[in-house]
C-alpha positions as semicolon CSV with decimal commas, in nm:
position;residue;x (nm);y (nm);z (nm)
1;M;1,503;9,936;-12,117
2;K;1,748;10,162;-11,994
3;T;2,000;10,202;-12,219
4;N;2,119;10,414;-12,542
5;F;1,980;10,330;-12,861
6;F;2,006;10,387;-13,215
7;L;1,809;10,621;-13,409
8;V;1,782;10,515;-13,798
9;L;1,646;10,743;-14,086
10;N;1,599;10,540;-14,353
11;K;1,752;10,754;-14,654
12;T;2,076;10,732;-14,802
13;F;2,401;10,855;-14,560
14;H;2,499;11,213;-14,644
15;R;2,709;11,423;-14,376
16;G;2,428;11,695;-14,470
17;W;2,131;11,552;-14,230
18;I;2,120;11,686;-13,872
19;I;1,950;11,572;-13,575
20;T;1,781;11,869;-13,350
21;D;1,545;11,887;-13,055
22;M;1,195;12,022;-13,068
23;N;1,318;12,364;-12,985
24;G;1,592;12,341;-13,283
25;R;1,860;12,297;-13,095
26;R;2,137;12,088;-13,273
27;L;2,215;11,795;-13,095
28;D;2,562;11,633;-13,087
29;Y;2,515;11,268;-13,093
30;A;2,735;11,011;-13,264
31;K;2,644;10,990;-13,629
32;T;2,719;10,653;-13,823
33;T;2,622;10,477;-14,136
34;V;2,371;10,180;-14,058
35;N;2,412;9,873;-14,293
36;E;2,659;10,083;-14,477
37;L;2,347;10,260;-14,640
38;V;2,146;10,475;-14,430
39;N;2,194;10,760;-14,171
40;G;2,198;10,661;-13,771
41;W;2,278;10,855;-13,470
42;L;2,342;10,686;-13,098
43;V;2,129;10,863;-12,860
44;P;2,216;10,816;-12,493
45;Y;1,977;10,726;-12,244
46;E;1,880;11,039;-12,067
47;G;1,664;10,918;-11,773
48;I;1,338;10,986;-11,978
49;S;1,086;10,780;-12,149
50;S;0,986;10,924;-12,471
51;S;1,163;11,219;-12,690
52;K;1,091;11,405;-12,993
53;F;1,344;11,490;-13,259
54;I;1,364;11,664;-13,579
55;I;1,610;11,523;-13,851
56;E;1,643;11,734;-14,166
57;F;1,838;11,806;-14,435
58;L;2,099;12,093;-14,408
59;P;2,174;12,159;-14,769
60;G;1,786;12,168;-14,840
61;S;1,704;12,415;-14,581
62;I;1,947;12,652;-14,722
63;Y;1,814;12,602;-15,038
64;Q;1,462;12,706;-14,916
65;K;1,562;12,999;-14,719
66;L;1,768;13,148;-15,027
67;L;1,487;13,064;-15,279
68;P;1,300;13,359;-15,195
69;F;1,617;13,642;-15,248
70;S;1,679;13,422;-15,564
71;L;1,335;13,473;-15,692
72;G;1,354;13,825;-15,610
73;S;1,682;13,883;-15,773
74;L;1,549;13,728;-16,090
75;A;1,260;13,923;-16,096
76;A;1,461;14,252;-16,053
77;A;1,673;14,131;-16,346
78;M;1,393;14,109;-16,559
79;L;1,218;14,428;-16,457
80;G;1,553;14,600;-16,534
81;A;1,576;14,441;-16,871
82;A;1,246;14,542;-16,938
83;V;1,316;14,921;-16,857
84;L;1,620;14,914;-17,041
85;Y;1,440;14,770;-17,362
86;Y;1,179;15,025;-17,330
87;F;1,440;15,317;-17,313
88;E;1,627;15,198;-17,596
89;K;1,330;15,165;-17,818
90;K;1,196;15,483;-17,722
91;K;1,543;15,629;-17,766
92;R;1,574;15,521;-18,151
93;R;1,245;15,683;-18,233
């Protein structure tokens, strides 16, 4: 069948879900809710018999990218507090 089709993701609708091709290029397909609940994209027919897509939750991917920075900042703060505690204790002697 040579026609457009809906690609449906069975997760609660949220604007943060994005669709990309296998090269990571964001696709600008029309997004809608399906059955007033889940995510759907209208994928245009482009003369190919099969395609692969990546669907990811953008807020989740931002969190994953910032997690190492956050953990590093926490470790630096804890190390700084330990150093301050050590010098304050040494100063009181």
